[in-house]
Amino acid sequence: MKRLLLVFSFMLHLVVNAQHLWQPVFHELGKEQIGVQNTYNQFWDDKGRLWMACDKGIACFNGYQTHTWSHDDKDANSILSNTIQTIYVDKKGEMWIAYLDTLGITRFNPEKNEFKHFLPDSSKKNSLPYALVVTFKEDSKGRFWILTWDGGLVKFNTQTGHCTNYIRKYDQPHDGHQPFSNRIKGFWELEDGTFLLGYFGGGAPSNIPSYFNPDTEEFYPFPLEDYLKETDPGEAHFIRSASNIINSFYMDKKGNWWWSSYSGLIYLDNEKKTAERVSGISGKETILNLENARGIIEDEFGNLWVATSNTGIMVVNPETKLVKYIRHNPRIATSLNDNRIRTLKKDSKGNIWVSTGHGSFNIYIPIINQFRFYPWEEMGLEYSNRSAQIIPVNMMVVKNSREIYLSHNYGFVVYDPELENVSLRFSPFDFPGGNRMDNSKVGDFAFRNDTVYFTTSAMNGYFTEKDKRVIEVREKNARRGYFLFFRHNPEKPDHQYHCISYHTGKSLIAVFNPKNNTLDTFHIFKDSISLQNQYSYVLNDKQWLLPCGPTAFMIFDPASKESKIYGPKQKYHFPDSTITMAYRDEADNIWILTENGIYSFDHKTGKSELLNEKFGIENGPANAMIRDRSGIYWIALKEELLRWDRKNDKSYLIKKDWGIRVGQFLPSIAQMDEKGRIYIASLSGILSFDPKSFNIPDEKPRLFLSGISVGSDTLNIEDSLHYVQQLSDLKWNQNNLEFDFYTDILASPRALTFSYRVVGLDSSWINHQLSNHIRLNNIPHGNYVLEVKTTNAYDIESEILQIPFTIQRPFWLAWWFYVLVVAFAAVLVWIYIKYRERIHLERQLILEKKVEERTAEVVEKAKEISLQKDIIEIKNKELTDSIHYAQRIQQSILPSDVMMKKSLPEHFVFFKPKDIVSGDFYWHAHHNNSILWSVVDCTGHGVPGGFMSMLGAGLLNQIVNEEKEFQPDQILNQLRHRVIIALRQTGKEGENRDGMDISFCRLLHNEMKLQFAGANNSVFIVRNGQILELKADKQPIGIHIGDDKPFTLHEIQLEKGDIIYQSSDGYSDQFGGEKGKKFKSSNFEKLLCAISTESIQKQMTIISETFNTWKGEFEQLDDVCVIGVKI
């Protein structure tokens, strides 16, 4: 009965797995990212940008922004329709567009943004036919061809629009100069320049593919019948039928044909002259319509990917004709998102782009998918002890590339990694002689030639794969063996069966005696040694490396029976007690893997060395290790894989985003099959890869400029000469610049990062992380070069992109301005003198002509009033100019955006003065490990506040930069003292009580600690959506009512991701909203919590927009300054 159930379950498994599925990892480029809903065709230009035919017309996506070209009835220089059939790029780089709902084609020059339309015209003999275009093709001689639906084949002159039309006339016999159908979809150019054309039905009685010689203009049928001579008649009928509706052709590396048809995939062997349909559908011999196969491409392993209309992607091995299917799996987030495949295209990096009916792209990145993963849950395994085991496997042995043996509660499972399914299930207790094993659990096992040695909870035994008869190994003078040594050393037959056993609480080593079929005691250890079975190796000097639990290991000499135990508390010292695994390579090198890293170990000297720093990895678990056939070592850490080239002393850490989907590696013996493929056990299943095909790309990413803004003006970067000239002569007030960049990489295991520096301002590189947008604010005058570089997922940097720019000196710093000011002052003095002389003269005249005094008085008064008015206007203008000059001076004392970004890479400053000059200001300094910054609110605003702000900034610079005081509370104490002295404040009634409120922070970068002191202004820290307030002292900087108290120092330990906010009271005190009320501190705190998850640049935008929206038509009440810093 047991055997009947075993056979039934095995056959059921074969039926279920008749269609083999493969689930590679896809990266999805969603509709939201590319900004279009549906894509129908695509290509990449020489800069890596993605061009698409989409629902909006034509779109170009550079990885960050999408630009579209749509139909516009009012613009003749636009496409004819947004419903596009295909796009094609010729050898000149010009794009050709065909439409689904419009007759005619369009040539598009992207660089010049010019469209040229070619429309059918019945009045012209050599016009385009009245038919929809299927696609375009350019042959090896530069001739341009158009495949149409009902319009035949067209040879098209791309300059003149002249057409040579090859159209089948169905009412006439075929004359050899016509296609066999006017509906042409398939096209392939052979080496001799001949075309193979495939038809999609039509009015002709036979539409099998045909050859076309473009030189002689002759059409002749493909000799399909020559390939069907040895084919089964039924299959031959199906192939003839399918050949009448062809979607595309592909010729593989051996010169054999693959035809994708409406009814399936057809393979034609040009050497053997045979034909067959290739499919993974069971019973295909009796089915006419198999998959609706479409486009075909070849992957990096030589497999053919075939798009289908609704069954996903067929992946065909051209050698074996084995078919696997890639299909949508709702349980796997990285699976294909739709089984309706529109296009398959390969970009210049070798990535395969799949456009689906879902509307988005699924991108297959080869470097990620070189790792294969086989989940335990798909193998039908059962736990032997669910309470103690974390995986349902007792032991794994990779016998060869098609057989992985796994022992579990019910015997053995044999897994086929090539077909990705279970090929066999059996239990030795079903074999003759295995009756003692009923309900026992298979534990350790080992292969020795064709013999399988095993242990169970009931007996020890072995059987041969050929006769499947169990022979029990009896205990002669040893207890039953629980574990097997040297399980993964089949090349050492002299150690074919050693066991660990226990006797009276002591470990015992037994050896198999093949003559008597018994276990004989080899050695009993006197001490309480707990031998385990995680690993076991025979060294070159015949000594054994054995585990002694998780805290120690043993070097055992089988000749002398002497043992040395190494561990932290053992006689022979080894520094780590968290041993997970050991590995001995073919050169007899020993490596000890622990929870803390990787050690080398010399068993002859007993010396060990921790190698983590050498490998560039942090202390953490190392679980498995193996050396491949080329000498490269592979080490499974916790969730990552380390590749170590010992010969060149280079290591490379392969992270999860490379496609290692293991959950966590387990301490295990990494194994290799006969082809050199490696297998490593993990918490979720088996990770497998071929080290021969593993490659780390060494191509540098390319970086391009996509946009420049100077203030509110956008420069035309398409005209490089023009924008370079503009950047070389920027005015002094054009010192706010923004740059956007993109790269030639659209698909990558990890997003690219950007770095930049401004040569001439600061020579250090600023890590801009993932942002491709660089903003430079308040750049002083001078000559600069913006240098930008990007780093890809493999830590390879691009060439540095340099953008020079020059900001002219302000006019008030020019020599001619000084001369003009002196001259203007001299003129004013001269005018004043003349004015005084004139007044004196007038008074003399009044004394001499008293008779005319009253008459002339009215006239003179009028003149005097007019003159005084002029003088007042002049003085007012001088005062206004002075205030503007004060504004520039105040701006010059504020920290530059570049200097702050160097110390605080992720920060924003929202600074909005009420008047021309501000009573609020912000301040910043950087000394060694200390980064200091503050937000200061001085008494008043406008000119009085401006004076106070300059006083405050100057005193802070003295205290920090000259006095070298860095502790926030002491800085505020000194600042208060100096302000009182500077303003001569005594506290008497009636004198000025000017001062300032301040929020002062100090970041101890290495300790991740924040120090804070405040005068009336607190600081807020948002962590994980929760806000924490460090309260300020209720006293200002300056004289106030009450006693002066020392300012309080607050300290807090920061965490990565914390955001620190400081603000003056101008934000929360602003009147606005529908009822004209204050914004209030409580709303301000809620706003900070709400925006904390956004990027720092987005937070700045929200802060600004919220303030302006709230203020509305109300007058700004006070100066506003808000600073946010992300840790």
mmCIF file of C-alpha atoms in Angstrom, residues 711-898:
data_model
loop_
_atom_site.group_PDB
_atom_site.id
_atom_site.type_symbol
_atom_site.label_atom_id
_atom_site.label_comp_id
_atom_site.label_asym_id
_atom_site.label_seq_id
_atom_site.Cartn_x
_atom_site.Cartn_y
_atom_site.Cartn_z
ATOM 1 C CA GLY A 711 16.983 82.115 -11.088
ATOM 2 C CA SER A 712 13.620 81.815 -12.845
ATOM 3 C CA ASP A 713 15.190 81.482 -16.316
ATOM 4 C CA THR A 714 15.724 78.089 -17.997
ATOM 5 C CA LEU A 715 18.661 77.781 -20.395
ATOM 6 C CA ASN A 716 18.460 75.904 -23.685
ATOM 7 C CA ILE A 717 20.993 73.127 -23.179
ATOM 8 C CA GLU A 718 20.402 71.703 -26.678
ATOM 9 C CA ASP A 719 22.487 74.649 -27.955
ATOM 10 C CA SER A 720 25.680 73.905 -26.023
ATOM 11 C CA LEU A 721 27.589 76.924 -27.354
ATOM 12 C CA HIS A 722 24.818 79.285 -26.299
ATOM 13 C CA TYR A 723 24.400 78.068 -22.720
ATOM 14 C CA VAL A 724 28.182 77.878 -22.166
ATOM 15 C CA GLN A 725 28.420 81.523 -23.188
ATOM 16 C CA GLN A 726 25.549 82.435 -20.860
ATOM 17 C CA LEU A 727 27.170 80.679 -17.905
ATOM 18 C CA SER A 728 30.483 82.445 -18.540
ATOM 19 C CA ASP A 729 28.963 85.898 -17.965
ATOM 20 C CA LEU A 730 26.414 85.755 -15.143
ATOM 21 C CA LYS A 731 25.535 88.961 -13.362
ATOM 22 C CA TRP A 732 26.223 89.376 -9.663
ATOM 23 C CA ASN A 733 22.557 88.828 -8.808
ATOM 24 C CA GLN A 734 22.314 85.681 -10.997
ATOM 25 C CA ASN A 735 23.943 83.639 -8.245
ATOM 26 C CA ASN A 736 21.171 81.055 -7.670
ATOM 27 C CA LEU A 737 21.656 78.161 -10.091
ATOM 28 C CA GLU A 738 19.978 74.774 -10.498
ATOM 29 C CA PHE A 739 21.207 71.792 -12.535
ATOM 30 C CA ASP A 740 19.537 68.496 -13.500
ATOM 31 C CA PHE A 741 21.363 65.390 -14.684
ATOM 32 C CA TYR A 742 20.646 61.895 -15.969
ATOM 33 C CA THR A 743 22.684 58.801 -16.815
ATOM 34 C CA ASP A 744 22.679 56.132 -19.502
ATOM 35 C CA ILE A 745 21.449 53.534 -16.966
ATOM 36 C CA LEU A 746 17.702 53.069 -16.616
ATOM 37 C CA ALA A 747 17.703 49.581 -15.066
ATOM 38 C CA SER A 748 20.040 48.633 -12.246
ATOM 39 C CA PRO A 749 20.039 46.471 -9.094
ATOM 40 C CA ARG A 750 20.392 49.669 -7.071
ATOM 41 C CA ALA A 751 19.713 53.330 -7.828
ATOM 42 C CA LEU A 752 22.684 55.462 -8.821
ATOM 43 C CA THR A 753 24.081 58.082 -6.444
ATOM 44 C CA PHE A 754 25.434 61.525 -7.275
ATOM 45 C CA SER A 755 28.298 63.608 -5.866
ATOM 46 C CA TYR A 756 29.423 67.112 -6.696
ATOM 47 C CA ARG A 757 31.774 69.893 -5.745
ATOM 48 C CA VAL A 758 32.186 73.515 -6.787
ATOM 49 C CA VAL A 759 35.845 74.082 -7.663
ATOM 50 C CA GLY A 760 36.767 77.615 -6.684
ATOM 51 C CA LEU A 761 34.449 77.528 -3.681
ATOM 52 C CA ASP A 762 35.144 74.208 -1.955
ATOM 53 C CA SER A 763 37.390 71.351 -3.069
ATOM 54 C CA SER A 764 35.632 68.603 -1.073
ATOM 55 C CA TRP A 765 33.033 66.314 -2.654
ATOM 56 C CA ILE A 766 29.449 66.465 -1.396
ATOM 57 C CA ASN A 767 27.476 63.202 -1.402
ATOM 58 C CA HIS A 768 24.141 64.172 -2.957
ATOM 59 C CA GLN A 769 22.798 60.628 -2.505
ATOM 60 C CA LEU A 770 20.020 59.716 -4.989
ATOM 61 C CA SER A 771 19.125 63.252 -6.059
ATOM 62 C CA ASN A 772 19.950 64.226 -9.636
ATOM 63 C CA HIS A 773 19.022 67.863 -8.915
ATOM 64 C CA ILE A 774 21.722 70.230 -7.639
ATOM 65 C CA ARG A 775 20.873 73.691 -6.296
ATOM 66 C CA LEU A 776 23.559 76.332 -5.667
ATOM 67 C CA ASN A 777 22.350 79.401 -3.746
ATOM 68 C CA ASN A 778 23.980 82.729 -2.884
ATOM 69 C CA ILE A 779 27.221 81.942 -4.707
ATOM 70 C CA PRO A 780 29.667 84.855 -4.316
ATOM 71 C CA HIS A 781 31.282 86.412 -7.388
ATOM 72 C CA GLY A 782 34.143 84.508 -8.980
ATOM 73 C CA ASN A 783 35.138 81.823 -11.516
ATOM 74 C CA TYR A 784 33.877 78.305 -10.727
ATOM 75 C CA VAL A 785 33.602 74.816 -12.154
ATOM 76 C CA LEU A 786 30.748 72.553 -11.048
ATOM 77 C CA GLU A 787 32.059 68.977 -11.102
ATOM 78 C CA VAL A 788 29.540 66.134 -10.942
ATOM 79 C CA LYS A 789 29.935 62.357 -10.958
ATOM 80 C CA THR A 790 27.659 59.397 -10.470
ATOM 81 C CA THR A 791 28.289 55.965 -8.949
ATOM 82 C CA ASN A 792 26.447 52.860 -10.130
ATOM 83 C CA ALA A 793 25.293 49.789 -8.231
ATOM 84 C CA TYR A 794 28.729 48.172 -8.668
ATOM 85 C CA ASP A 795 30.557 51.161 -7.091
ATOM 86 C CA ILE A 796 31.969 52.241 -10.450
ATOM 87 C CA GLU A 797 32.223 55.994 -10.904
ATOM 88 C CA SER A 798 31.511 57.892 -14.092
ATOM 89 C CA GLU A 799 33.823 60.377 -15.705
ATOM 90 C CA ILE A 800 33.552 63.768 -14.029
ATOM 91 C CA LEU A 801 31.195 66.151 -15.854
ATOM 92 C CA GLN A 802 32.495 69.714 -15.642
ATOM 93 C CA ILE A 803 30.336 72.812 -16.059
ATOM 94 C CA PRO A 804 32.268 76.115 -15.778
ATOM 95 C CA PHE A 805 30.457 79.311 -14.820
ATOM 96 C CA THR A 806 31.435 82.835 -13.862
ATOM 97 C CA ILE A 807 29.557 85.274 -11.617
ATOM 98 C CA GLN A 808 30.593 88.865 -12.237
ATOM 99 C CA ARG A 809 31.780 91.147 -9.462
ATOM 100 C CA PRO A 810 28.973 93.367 -8.028
ATOM 101 C CA PHE A 811 29.075 96.891 -9.369
ATOM 102 C CA TRP A 812 29.654 98.374 -5.918
ATOM 103 C CA LEU A 813 32.980 96.513 -5.734
ATOM 104 C CA ALA A 814 34.231 97.821 -9.090
ATOM 105 C CA TRP A 815 36.903 100.593 -9.229
ATOM 106 C CA TRP A 816 34.721 102.808 -11.362
ATOM 107 C CA PHE A 817 31.987 102.680 -8.717
ATOM 108 C CA TYR A 818 34.374 104.098 -6.106
ATOM 109 C CA VAL A 819 35.355 106.890 -8.510
ATOM 110 C CA LEU A 820 31.700 107.595 -9.226
ATOM 111 C CA VAL A 821 30.840 107.754 -5.514
ATOM 112 C CA VAL A 822 33.681 110.222 -4.855
ATOM 113 C CA ALA A 823 32.653 112.338 -7.827
ATOM 114 C CA PHE A 824 29.009 112.223 -6.761
ATOM 115 C CA ALA A 825 29.952 113.313 -3.237
ATOM 116 C CA ALA A 826 32.011 116.213 -4.636
ATOM 117 C CA VAL A 827 29.068 117.323 -6.767
ATOM 118 C CA LEU A 828 26.772 117.181 -3.727
ATOM 119 C CA VAL A 829 29.215 119.365 -1.753
ATOM 120 C CA TRP A 830 29.444 121.823 -4.628
ATOM 121 C CA ILE A 831 25.652 121.958 -4.915
ATOM 122 C CA TYR A 832 25.347 122.508 -1.198
ATOM 123 C CA ILE A 833 27.877 125.367 -1.266
ATOM 124 C CA LYS A 834 26.142 126.991 -4.186
ATOM 125 C CA TYR A 835 22.862 126.554 -2.444
ATOM 126 C CA ARG A 836 24.189 128.333 0.659
ATOM 127 C CA GLU A 837 25.648 131.112 -1.467
ATOM 128 C CA ARG A 838 22.335 131.565 -3.190
ATOM 129 C CA ILE A 839 20.479 131.831 0.106
ATOM 130 C CA HIS A 840 22.986 134.377 1.362
ATOM 131 C CA LEU A 841 22.625 136.409 -1.808
ATOM 132 C CA GLU A 842 18.857 136.331 -1.585
ATOM 133 C CA ARG A 843 18.974 137.620 1.959
ATOM 134 C CA GLN A 844 21.176 140.520 0.864
ATOM 135 C CA LEU A 845 18.764 141.359 -1.893
ATOM 136 C CA ILE A 846 15.873 141.301 0.566
ATOM 137 C CA LEU A 847 17.690 143.787 2.834
ATOM 138 C CA GLU A 848 18.459 146.075 -0.115
ATOM 139 C CA LYS A 849 14.998 145.867 -1.615
ATOM 140 C CA LYS A 850 12.655 145.959 1.351
ATOM 141 C CA VAL A 851 10.123 147.691 -0.779
ATOM 142 C CA GLU A 852 9.874 144.653 -3.070
ATOM 143 C CA GLU A 853 10.216 142.156 -0.198
ATOM 144 C CA ARG A 854 6.561 141.281 0.269
ATOM 145 C CA THR A 855 5.949 140.903 -3.422
ATOM 146 C CA ALA A 856 9.033 138.711 -3.971
ATOM 147 C CA GLU A 857 8.504 136.676 -0.768
ATOM 148 C CA VAL A 858 5.693 134.592 -2.205
ATOM 149 C CA VAL A 859 7.731 133.744 -5.291
ATOM 150 C CA GLU A 860 10.856 132.934 -3.319
ATOM 151 C CA LYS A 861 8.932 130.747 -0.841
ATOM 152 C CA ALA A 862 7.495 128.779 -3.702
ATOM 153 C CA LYS A 863 10.946 128.264 -5.152
ATOM 154 C CA GLU A 864 12.295 127.267 -1.768
ATOM 155 C CA ILE A 865 9.536 124.699 -1.228
ATOM 156 C CA SER A 866 10.182 123.198 -4.652
ATOM 157 C CA LEU A 867 13.899 123.019 -3.949
ATOM 158 C CA GLN A 868 13.326 121.467 -0.510
ATOM 159 C CA LYS A 869 11.033 118.881 -2.120
ATOM 160 C CA ASP A 870 13.779 117.965 -4.560
ATOM 161 C CA ILE A 871 16.284 117.665 -1.749
ATOM 162 C CA ILE A 872 13.928 115.452 0.278
ATOM 163 C CA GLU A 873 13.403 113.154 -2.716
ATOM 164 C CA ILE A 874 17.150 112.910 -3.205
ATOM 165 C CA LYS A 875 17.685 112.117 0.484
ATOM 166 C CA ASN A 876 14.868 109.531 0.399
ATOM 167 C CA LYS A 877 16.462 107.778 -2.586
ATOM 168 C CA GLU A 878 19.846 107.817 -0.870
ATOM 169 C CA LEU A 879 18.247 106.311 2.251
ATOM 170 C CA THR A 880 16.493 103.577 0.232
ATOM 171 C CA ASP A 881 19.716 102.743 -1.614
ATOM 172 C CA SER A 882 21.507 102.570 1.707
ATOM 173 C CA ILE A 883 18.928 100.117 3.029
ATOM 174 C CA HIS A 884 19.338 97.931 -0.082
ATOM 175 C CA TYR A 885 23.090 98.073 0.403
ATOM 176 C CA ALA A 886 22.539 97.045 4.016
ATOM 177 C CA GLN A 887 20.482 94.105 2.699
ATOM 178 C CA ARG A 888 23.424 92.944 0.592
ATOM 179 C CA ILE A 889 25.737 93.313 3.542
ATOM 180 C CA GLN A 890 23.326 91.306 5.703
ATOM 181 C CA GLN A 891 23.077 88.572 3.044
ATOM 182 C CA SER A 892 26.860 88.398 2.884
ATOM 183 C CA ILE A 893 27.090 87.514 6.591
ATOM 184 C CA LEU A 894 24.580 84.685 6.234
ATOM 185 C CA PRO A 895 26.142 81.216 5.712
ATOM 186 C CA SER A 896 26.299 80.133 2.059
ATOM 187 C CA ASP A 897 24.189 77.185 0.967
ATOM 188 C CA VAL A 898 27.291 75.295 -0.208
#
